[in-house]
Amino acid sequence: MWLRRSAEVLHGKAQAHIRSADAYAATGGYGPALSENVSAVRIVRRLYRAEPGNRRHLAILGSLYYNRALLLEKTGQGLRGITAARAAVIFYESLDPTRGGERTVSEAVADTAVLEGGGAPVDTAQLLAHLADAQARLARLLGTHGHPDRHRERELRRLDMDPDLTLRHEINVLDVEAALTYKALAECSRYTEEDFERVVRQGGEGLANYHARFPHD
């Protein structure tokens, strides 16, 4: 009982920080929003350590890092934004029911399973959409701020990714994966062709920015 009450208190504090971050960001207060986001992440990480079986915490962390990526970019920290966007992708990928190719998007969406355990439940279609959005944001940030340098190589090695993965190839892969997910979602869920077109535009922006910065590649 005590542990549950403690978790409820922490959850309430995290939600307060999340609401505050959203309010600051809505009025252009990106610095204070970032501080609130950092506080929220710290609390949700504590919650996940206390409740490792509650996978809803992973979805919340994915959302927080997705927002942090944009806040970092807005405050002139594009490279750190890439790291945050990558974290968002990793958290959402850990929950991806299609990972490994065992199920298609339509098969996964047909499963009514949801993530519960604090906050509004997240269904499969929403989870896959969040993953695709995170991939598209990472692609845009890579194209806008990424560099084929030692910082990138160190980050890829730290995440057990191929350190020779080129910036352009990573952007392309992320673009394609996000677009394919939304294309499938538009055919089997409440998501629409407009959602598909939006994510394609975001991915295209990343690639266009990359070619503008590296015209001879």
PDB file of C-alpha atoms in Angstrom:
ATOM      1  CA  MET A   1       0.000   0.000   0.000  1.00  0.00           C
ATOM      2  CA  TRP A   2       2.805   2.435   0.919  1.00  0.00           C
ATOM      3  CA  LEU A   3       4.639   1.746  -2.337  1.00  0.00           C
ATOM      4  CA  ARG A   4       1.486   2.331  -4.346  1.00  0.00           C
ATOM      5  CA  ARG A   5       0.846   5.624  -2.595  1.00  0.00           C
ATOM      6  CA  SER A   6       4.446   6.655  -3.165  1.00  0.00           C
ATOM      7  CA  ALA A   7       4.104   5.843  -6.879  1.00  0.00           C
ATOM      8  CA  GLU A   8       0.862   7.823  -7.069  1.00  0.00           C
ATOM      9  CA  VAL A   9       2.581  10.840  -5.499  1.00  0.00           C
ATOM     10  CA  LEU A  10       5.469  10.609  -7.965  1.00  0.00           C
ATOM     11  CA  HIS A  11       3.073  10.232 -10.862  1.00  0.00           C
ATOM     12  CA  GLY A  12       1.214  13.348  -9.757  1.00  0.00           C
ATOM     13  CA  LYS A  13       4.456  15.309  -9.560  1.00  0.00           C
ATOM     14  CA  ALA A  14       5.538  14.118 -13.013  1.00  0.00           C
ATOM     15  CA  GLN A  15       2.207  15.130 -14.529  1.00  0.00           C
ATOM     16  CA  ALA A  16       2.495  18.569 -12.927  1.00  0.00           C
ATOM     17  CA  HIS A  17       5.918  19.073 -14.522  1.00  0.00           C
ATOM     18  CA  ILE A  18       4.613  17.832 -17.885  1.00  0.00           C
ATOM     19  CA  ARG A  19       1.677  20.250 -17.790  1.00  0.00           C
ATOM     20  CA  SER A  20       3.990  23.079 -16.818  1.00  0.00           C
ATOM     21  CA  ALA A  21       6.410  22.244 -19.644  1.00  0.00           C
ATOM     22  CA  ASP A  22       3.552  22.239 -22.146  1.00  0.00           C
ATOM     23  CA  ALA A  23       2.283  25.584 -20.860  1.00  0.00           C
ATOM     24  CA  TYR A  24       5.716  27.217 -21.087  1.00  0.00           C
ATOM     25  CA  ALA A  25       6.331  25.818 -24.581  1.00  0.00           C
ATOM     26  CA  ALA A  26       2.946  27.053 -25.808  1.00  0.00           C
ATOM     27  CA  THR A  27       3.974  30.631 -25.006  1.00  0.00           C
ATOM     28  CA  GLY A  28       7.529  30.351 -26.329  1.00  0.00           C
ATOM     29  CA  GLY A  29       9.185  29.809 -22.955  1.00  0.00           C
ATOM     30  CA  TYR A  30      11.414  27.041 -24.248  1.00  0.00           C
ATOM     31  CA  GLY A  31      14.087  27.367 -21.564  1.00  0.00           C
ATOM     32  CA  PRO A  32      11.683  26.947 -18.613  1.00  0.00           C
ATOM     33  CA  ALA A  33       9.834  24.233 -20.565  1.00  0.00           C
ATOM     34  CA  LEU A  34      13.103  22.341 -20.923  1.00  0.00           C
ATOM     35  CA  SER A  35      13.756  22.580 -17.174  1.00  0.00           C
ATOM     36  CA  GLU A  36      10.293  21.202 -16.438  1.00  0.00           C
ATOM     37  CA  ASN A  37      10.852  18.426 -18.956  1.00  0.00           C
ATOM     38  CA  VAL A  38      14.119  17.432 -17.253  1.00  0.00           C
ATOM     39  CA  SER A  39      12.334  17.280 -13.885  1.00  0.00           C
ATOM     40  CA  ALA A  40       9.555  15.140 -15.346  1.00  0.00           C
ATOM     41  CA  VAL A  41      12.024  12.693 -16.904  1.00  0.00           C
ATOM     42  CA  ARG A  42      13.872  12.337 -13.615  1.00  0.00           C
ATOM     43  CA  ILE A  43      10.663  11.422 -11.804  1.00  0.00           C
ATOM     44  CA  VAL A  44       9.379   9.018 -14.466  1.00  0.00           C
ATOM     45  CA  ARG A  45      12.727   7.230 -14.467  1.00  0.00           C
ATOM     46  CA  ARG A  46      12.335   6.792 -10.699  1.00  0.00           C
ATOM     47  CA  LEU A  47       8.846   5.425 -11.280  1.00  0.00           C
ATOM     48  CA  TYR A  48      10.101   2.927 -13.833  1.00  0.00           C
ATOM     49  CA  ARG A  49      12.848   1.726 -11.486  1.00  0.00           C
ATOM     50  CA  ALA A  50      10.187   1.230  -8.806  1.00  0.00           C
ATOM     51  CA  GLU A  51       7.715  -0.396 -11.227  1.00  0.00           C
ATOM     52  CA  PRO A  52       9.805  -2.104 -13.941  1.00  0.00           C
ATOM     53  CA  GLY A  53       6.783  -4.109 -15.060  1.00  0.00           C
ATOM     54  CA  ASN A  54       4.817  -0.961 -15.891  1.00  0.00           C
ATOM     55  CA  ARG A  55       5.666  -0.427 -19.558  1.00  0.00           C
ATOM     56  CA  ARG A  56       3.474   2.691 -19.640  1.00  0.00           C
ATOM     57  CA  HIS A  57       6.432   4.517 -18.102  1.00  0.00           C
ATOM     58  CA  LEU A  58       8.467   3.752 -21.229  1.00  0.00           C
ATOM     59  CA  ALA A  59       5.823   5.372 -23.415  1.00  0.00           C
ATOM     60  CA  ILE A  60       5.829   8.456 -21.195  1.00  0.00           C
ATOM     61  CA  LEU A  61       9.618   8.645 -21.410  1.00  0.00           C
ATOM     62  CA  GLY A  62       9.371   8.351 -25.193  1.00  0.00           C
ATOM     63  CA  SER A  63       6.963  11.290 -25.250  1.00  0.00           C
ATOM     64  CA  LEU A  64       9.123  13.370 -22.921  1.00  0.00           C
ATOM     65  CA  TYR A  65      12.286  12.834 -24.954  1.00  0.00           C
ATOM     66  CA  TYR A  66      10.354  13.529 -28.166  1.00  0.00           C
ATOM     67  CA  ASN A  67       9.349  16.899 -26.714  1.00  0.00           C
ATOM     68  CA  ARG A  68      12.824  17.501 -25.292  1.00  0.00           C
ATOM     69  CA  ALA A  69      14.365  17.117 -28.750  1.00  0.00           C
ATOM     70  CA  LEU A  70      12.344  20.040 -30.064  1.00  0.00           C
ATOM     71  CA  LEU A  71      12.936  22.150 -26.942  1.00  0.00           C
ATOM     72  CA  LEU A  72      16.682  21.633 -27.267  1.00  0.00           C
ATOM     73  CA  GLU A  73      16.556  22.665 -30.907  1.00  0.00           C
ATOM     74  CA  LYS A  74      14.503  25.753 -30.005  1.00  0.00           C
ATOM     75  CA  THR A  75      17.163  26.743 -27.461  1.00  0.00           C
ATOM     76  CA  GLY A  76      20.005  26.392 -29.977  1.00  0.00           C
ATOM     77  CA  GLN A  77      21.132  22.898 -28.946  1.00  0.00           C
ATOM     78  CA  GLY A  78      20.494  20.944 -32.125  1.00  0.00           C
ATOM     79  CA  LEU A  79      23.093  18.234 -31.518  1.00  0.00           C
ATOM     80  CA  ARG A  80      21.690  17.511 -28.067  1.00  0.00           C
ATOM     81  CA  GLY A  81      18.291  17.482 -29.704  1.00  0.00           C
ATOM     82  CA  ILE A  82      19.462  14.608 -31.894  1.00  0.00           C
ATOM     83  CA  THR A  83      20.456  12.623 -28.807  1.00  0.00           C
ATOM     84  CA  ALA A  84      17.055  13.259 -27.214  1.00  0.00           C
ATOM     85  CA  ALA A  85      15.197  12.329 -30.409  1.00  0.00           C
ATOM     86  CA  ARG A  86      17.216   9.131 -30.618  1.00  0.00           C
ATOM     87  CA  ALA A  87      16.228   8.305 -27.033  1.00  0.00           C
ATOM     88  CA  ALA A  88      12.567   8.817 -27.941  1.00  0.00           C
ATOM     89  CA  VAL A  89      12.901   6.380 -30.846  1.00  0.00           C
ATOM     90  CA  ILE A  90      14.599   3.806 -28.614  1.00  0.00           C
ATOM     91  CA  PHE A  91      11.897   3.986 -25.931  1.00  0.00           C
ATOM     92  CA  TYR A  92       9.105   3.626 -28.486  1.00  0.00           C
ATOM     93  CA  GLU A  93      10.946   0.830 -30.311  1.00  0.00           C
ATOM     94  CA  SER A  94      11.119  -1.122 -27.053  1.00  0.00           C
ATOM     95  CA  LEU A  95       7.302  -1.194 -27.120  1.00  0.00           C
ATOM     96  CA  ASP A  96       6.878  -1.798 -30.866  1.00  0.00           C
ATOM     97  CA  PRO A  97       4.704  -4.913 -31.399  1.00  0.00           C
ATOM     98  CA  THR A  98       5.885  -5.191 -35.026  1.00  0.00           C
ATOM     99  CA  ARG A  99       9.577  -5.227 -34.181  1.00  0.00           C
ATOM    100  CA  GLY A 100      11.334  -8.233 -35.617  1.00  0.00           C
ATOM    101  CA  GLY A 101       8.762  -8.618 -38.355  1.00  0.00           C
ATOM    102  CA  GLU A 102       6.620 -11.061 -36.389  1.00  0.00           C
ATOM    103  CA  ARG A 103       3.475  -9.011 -37.044  1.00  0.00           C
ATOM    104  CA  THR A 104       2.444  -6.454 -39.601  1.00  0.00           C
ATOM    105  CA  VAL A 105       1.078  -3.053 -38.619  1.00  0.00           C
ATOM    106  CA  SER A 106      -2.469  -4.135 -39.473  1.00  0.00           C
ATOM    107  CA  GLU A 107      -2.096  -7.344 -37.434  1.00  0.00           C
ATOM    108  CA  ALA A 108      -0.766  -5.401 -34.458  1.00  0.00           C
ATOM    109  CA  VAL A 109      -3.522  -2.782 -34.675  1.00  0.00           C
ATOM    110  CA  ALA A 110      -6.151  -5.539 -34.753  1.00  0.00           C
ATOM    111  CA  ASP A 111      -4.921  -6.514 -31.297  1.00  0.00           C
ATOM    112  CA  THR A 112      -6.869  -4.415 -28.795  1.00  0.00           C
ATOM    113  CA  ALA A 113      -4.054  -4.445 -26.237  1.00  0.00           C
ATOM    114  CA  VAL A 114      -3.305  -1.107 -24.595  1.00  0.00           C
ATOM    115  CA  LEU A 115      -0.630   0.245 -22.303  1.00  0.00           C
ATOM    116  CA  GLU A 116      -2.086   1.286 -18.973  1.00  0.00           C
ATOM    117  CA  GLY A 117      -0.681   2.270 -15.613  1.00  0.00           C
ATOM    118  CA  GLY A 118      -0.824   6.039 -15.214  1.00  0.00           C
ATOM    119  CA  GLY A 119      -2.374   8.510 -17.592  1.00  0.00           C
ATOM    120  CA  ALA A 120      -4.631   7.768 -20.523  1.00  0.00           C
ATOM    121  CA  PRO A 121      -4.183   4.276 -21.996  1.00  0.00           C
ATOM    122  CA  VAL A 122      -2.143   4.072 -25.206  1.00  0.00           C
ATOM    123  CA  ASP A 123      -3.433   1.700 -27.875  1.00  0.00           C
ATOM    124  CA  THR A 124      -1.321  -0.005 -30.521  1.00  0.00           C
ATOM    125  CA  ALA A 125      -2.136   2.397 -33.358  1.00  0.00           C
ATOM    126  CA  GLN A 126      -1.211   5.376 -31.196  1.00  0.00           C
ATOM    127  CA  LEU A 127       2.017   3.732 -30.076  1.00  0.00           C
ATOM    128  CA  LEU A 128       3.066   3.009 -33.664  1.00  0.00           C
ATOM    129  CA  ALA A 129       2.171   6.550 -34.703  1.00  0.00           C
ATOM    130  CA  HIS A 130       4.299   7.930 -31.864  1.00  0.00           C
ATOM    131  CA  LEU A 131       7.224   5.785 -32.991  1.00  0.00           C
ATOM    132  CA  ALA A 132       6.872   7.003 -36.580  1.00  0.00           C
ATOM    133  CA  ASP A 133       6.680  10.627 -35.399  1.00  0.00           C
ATOM    134  CA  ALA A 134       9.835  10.136 -33.332  1.00  0.00           C
ATOM    135  CA  GLN A 135      11.633   8.620 -36.328  1.00  0.00           C
ATOM    136  CA  ALA A 136      10.576  11.518 -38.549  1.00  0.00           C
ATOM    137  CA  ARG A 137      11.722  14.078 -35.982  1.00  0.00           C
ATOM    138  CA  LEU A 138      15.075  12.346 -35.613  1.00  0.00           C
ATOM    139  CA  ALA A 139      15.468  12.312 -39.409  1.00  0.00           C
ATOM    140  CA  ARG A 140      14.747  16.041 -39.607  1.00  0.00           C
ATOM    141  CA  LEU A 141      17.152  16.873 -36.789  1.00  0.00           C
ATOM    142  CA  LEU A 142      19.884  14.716 -38.318  1.00  0.00           C
ATOM    143  CA  GLY A 143      19.463  16.473 -41.646  1.00  0.00           C
ATOM    144  CA  THR A 144      19.410  19.912 -40.041  1.00  0.00           C
ATOM    145  CA  HIS A 145      22.070  19.589 -37.337  1.00  0.00           C
ATOM    146  CA  GLY A 146      23.884  16.267 -37.727  1.00  0.00           C
ATOM    147  CA  HIS A 147      27.538  15.962 -38.744  1.00  0.00           C
ATOM    148  CA  PRO A 148      29.600  12.912 -39.769  1.00  0.00           C
ATOM    149  CA  ASP A 149      32.056  13.533 -36.939  1.00  0.00           C
ATOM    150  CA  ARG A 150      33.415  11.873 -33.806  1.00  0.00           C
ATOM    151  CA  HIS A 151      30.430  12.972 -31.747  1.00  0.00           C
ATOM    152  CA  ARG A 152      28.158  11.002 -34.047  1.00  0.00           C
ATOM    153  CA  GLU A 153      30.487   8.006 -34.084  1.00  0.00           C
ATOM    154  CA  ARG A 154      30.675   7.951 -30.271  1.00  0.00           C
ATOM    155  CA  GLU A 155      26.890   8.142 -29.964  1.00  0.00           C
ATOM    156  CA  LEU A 156      26.373   5.297 -32.431  1.00  0.00           C
ATOM    157  CA  ARG A 157      28.935   3.123 -30.636  1.00  0.00           C
ATOM    158  CA  ARG A 158      27.339   3.866 -27.267  1.00  0.00           C
ATOM    159  CA  LEU A 159      24.016   2.600 -28.613  1.00  0.00           C
ATOM    160  CA  ASP A 160      25.601  -0.497 -30.225  1.00  0.00           C
ATOM    161  CA  MET A 161      24.817   0.882 -33.681  1.00  0.00           C
ATOM    162  CA  ASP A 162      27.122   0.619 -36.683  1.00  0.00           C
ATOM    163  CA  PRO A 163      29.573   3.525 -36.275  1.00  0.00           C
ATOM    164  CA  ASP A 164      30.044   3.561 -40.058  1.00  0.00           C
ATOM    165  CA  LEU A 165      26.337   4.186 -40.679  1.00  0.00           C
ATOM    166  CA  THR A 166      26.356   7.294 -42.825  1.00  0.00           C
ATOM    167  CA  LEU A 167      24.280  10.293 -41.913  1.00  0.00           C
ATOM    168  CA  ARG A 168      22.476  10.254 -45.238  1.00  0.00           C
ATOM    169  CA  HIS A 169      21.641   6.553 -45.015  1.00  0.00           C
ATOM    170  CA  GLU A 170      20.280   6.880 -41.493  1.00  0.00           C
ATOM    171  CA  ILE A 171      18.034   9.764 -42.543  1.00  0.00           C
ATOM    172  CA  ASN A 172      16.760   7.714 -45.501  1.00  0.00           C
ATOM    173  CA  VAL A 173      16.022   4.655 -43.354  1.00  0.00           C
ATOM    174  CA  LEU A 174      14.178   6.683 -40.737  1.00  0.00           C
ATOM    175  CA  ASP A 175      12.168   8.468 -43.439  1.00  0.00           C
ATOM    176  CA  VAL A 176      11.123   5.224 -45.080  1.00  0.00           C
ATOM    177  CA  GLU A 177      10.210   3.486 -41.818  1.00  0.00           C
ATOM    178  CA  ALA A 178       8.095   6.407 -40.607  1.00  0.00           C
ATOM    179  CA  ALA A 179       6.331   6.754 -43.959  1.00  0.00           C
ATOM    180  CA  LEU A 180       5.601   3.030 -44.273  1.00  0.00           C
ATOM    181  CA  THR A 181       4.151   2.925 -40.764  1.00  0.00           C
ATOM    182  CA  TYR A 182       1.815   5.843 -41.397  1.00  0.00           C
ATOM    183  CA  LYS A 183       0.836   4.449 -44.811  1.00  0.00           C
ATOM    184  CA  ALA A 184      -0.212   1.218 -43.120  1.00  0.00           C
ATOM    185  CA  LEU A 185      -1.949   3.059 -40.276  1.00  0.00           C
ATOM    186  CA  ALA A 186      -3.951   5.095 -42.791  1.00  0.00           C
ATOM    187  CA  GLU A 187      -5.260   1.831 -44.227  1.00  0.00           C
ATOM    188  CA  CYS A 188      -6.182   0.073 -40.983  1.00  0.00           C
ATOM    189  CA  SER A 189      -6.777   2.639 -38.233  1.00  0.00           C
ATOM    190  CA  ARG A 190      -8.131   6.079 -37.412  1.00  0.00           C
ATOM    191  CA  TYR A 191      -5.035   7.736 -38.880  1.00  0.00           C
ATOM    192  CA  THR A 192      -5.435   9.284 -42.333  1.00  0.00           C
ATOM    193  CA  GLU A 193      -3.607  10.101 -45.551  1.00  0.00           C
ATOM    194  CA  GLU A 194      -3.067  13.593 -44.127  1.00  0.00           C
ATOM    195  CA  ASP A 195      -1.064  12.058 -41.277  1.00  0.00           C
ATOM    196  CA  PHE A 196       0.962  10.092 -43.830  1.00  0.00           C
ATOM    197  CA  GLU A 197       1.624  13.218 -45.897  1.00  0.00           C
ATOM    198  CA  ARG A 198       2.640  15.184 -42.798  1.00  0.00           C
ATOM    199  CA  VAL A 199       5.292  12.686 -41.779  1.00  0.00           C
ATOM    200  CA  VAL A 200       6.571  12.469 -45.372  1.00  0.00           C
ATOM    201  CA  ARG A 201       6.970  16.259 -45.439  1.00  0.00           C
ATOM    202  CA  GLN A 202       8.915  16.230 -42.184  1.00  0.00           C
ATOM    203  CA  GLY A 203      11.228  13.521 -43.427  1.00  0.00           C
ATOM    204  CA  GLY A 204      11.660  15.350 -46.719  1.00  0.00           C
ATOM    205  CA  GLU A 205      12.660  18.472 -44.830  1.00  0.00           C
ATOM    206  CA  GLY A 206      15.464  16.582 -43.124  1.00  0.00           C
ATOM    207  CA  LEU A 207      16.823  15.235 -46.376  1.00  0.00           C
ATOM    208  CA  ALA A 208      16.525  18.625 -48.091  1.00  0.00           C
ATOM    209  CA  ASN A 209      18.419  20.283 -45.240  1.00  0.00           C
ATOM    210  CA  TYR A 210      21.088  17.604 -45.443  1.00  0.00           C
ATOM    211  CA  HIS A 211      21.631  18.177 -49.177  1.00  0.00           C
ATOM    212  CA  ALA A 212      21.704  21.949 -48.640  1.00  0.00           C
ATOM    213  CA  ARG A 213      24.458  21.511 -46.056  1.00  0.00           C
ATOM    214  CA  PHE A 214      26.371  18.822 -47.939  1.00  0.00           C
ATOM    215  CA  PRO A 215      25.651  19.586 -51.615  1.00  0.00           C
ATOM    216  CA  HIS A 216      28.437  17.358 -52.951  1.00  0.00           C
ATOM    217  CA  ASP A 217      27.384  14.222 -51.116  1.00  0.00           C
TER     218      ASP A 217
END
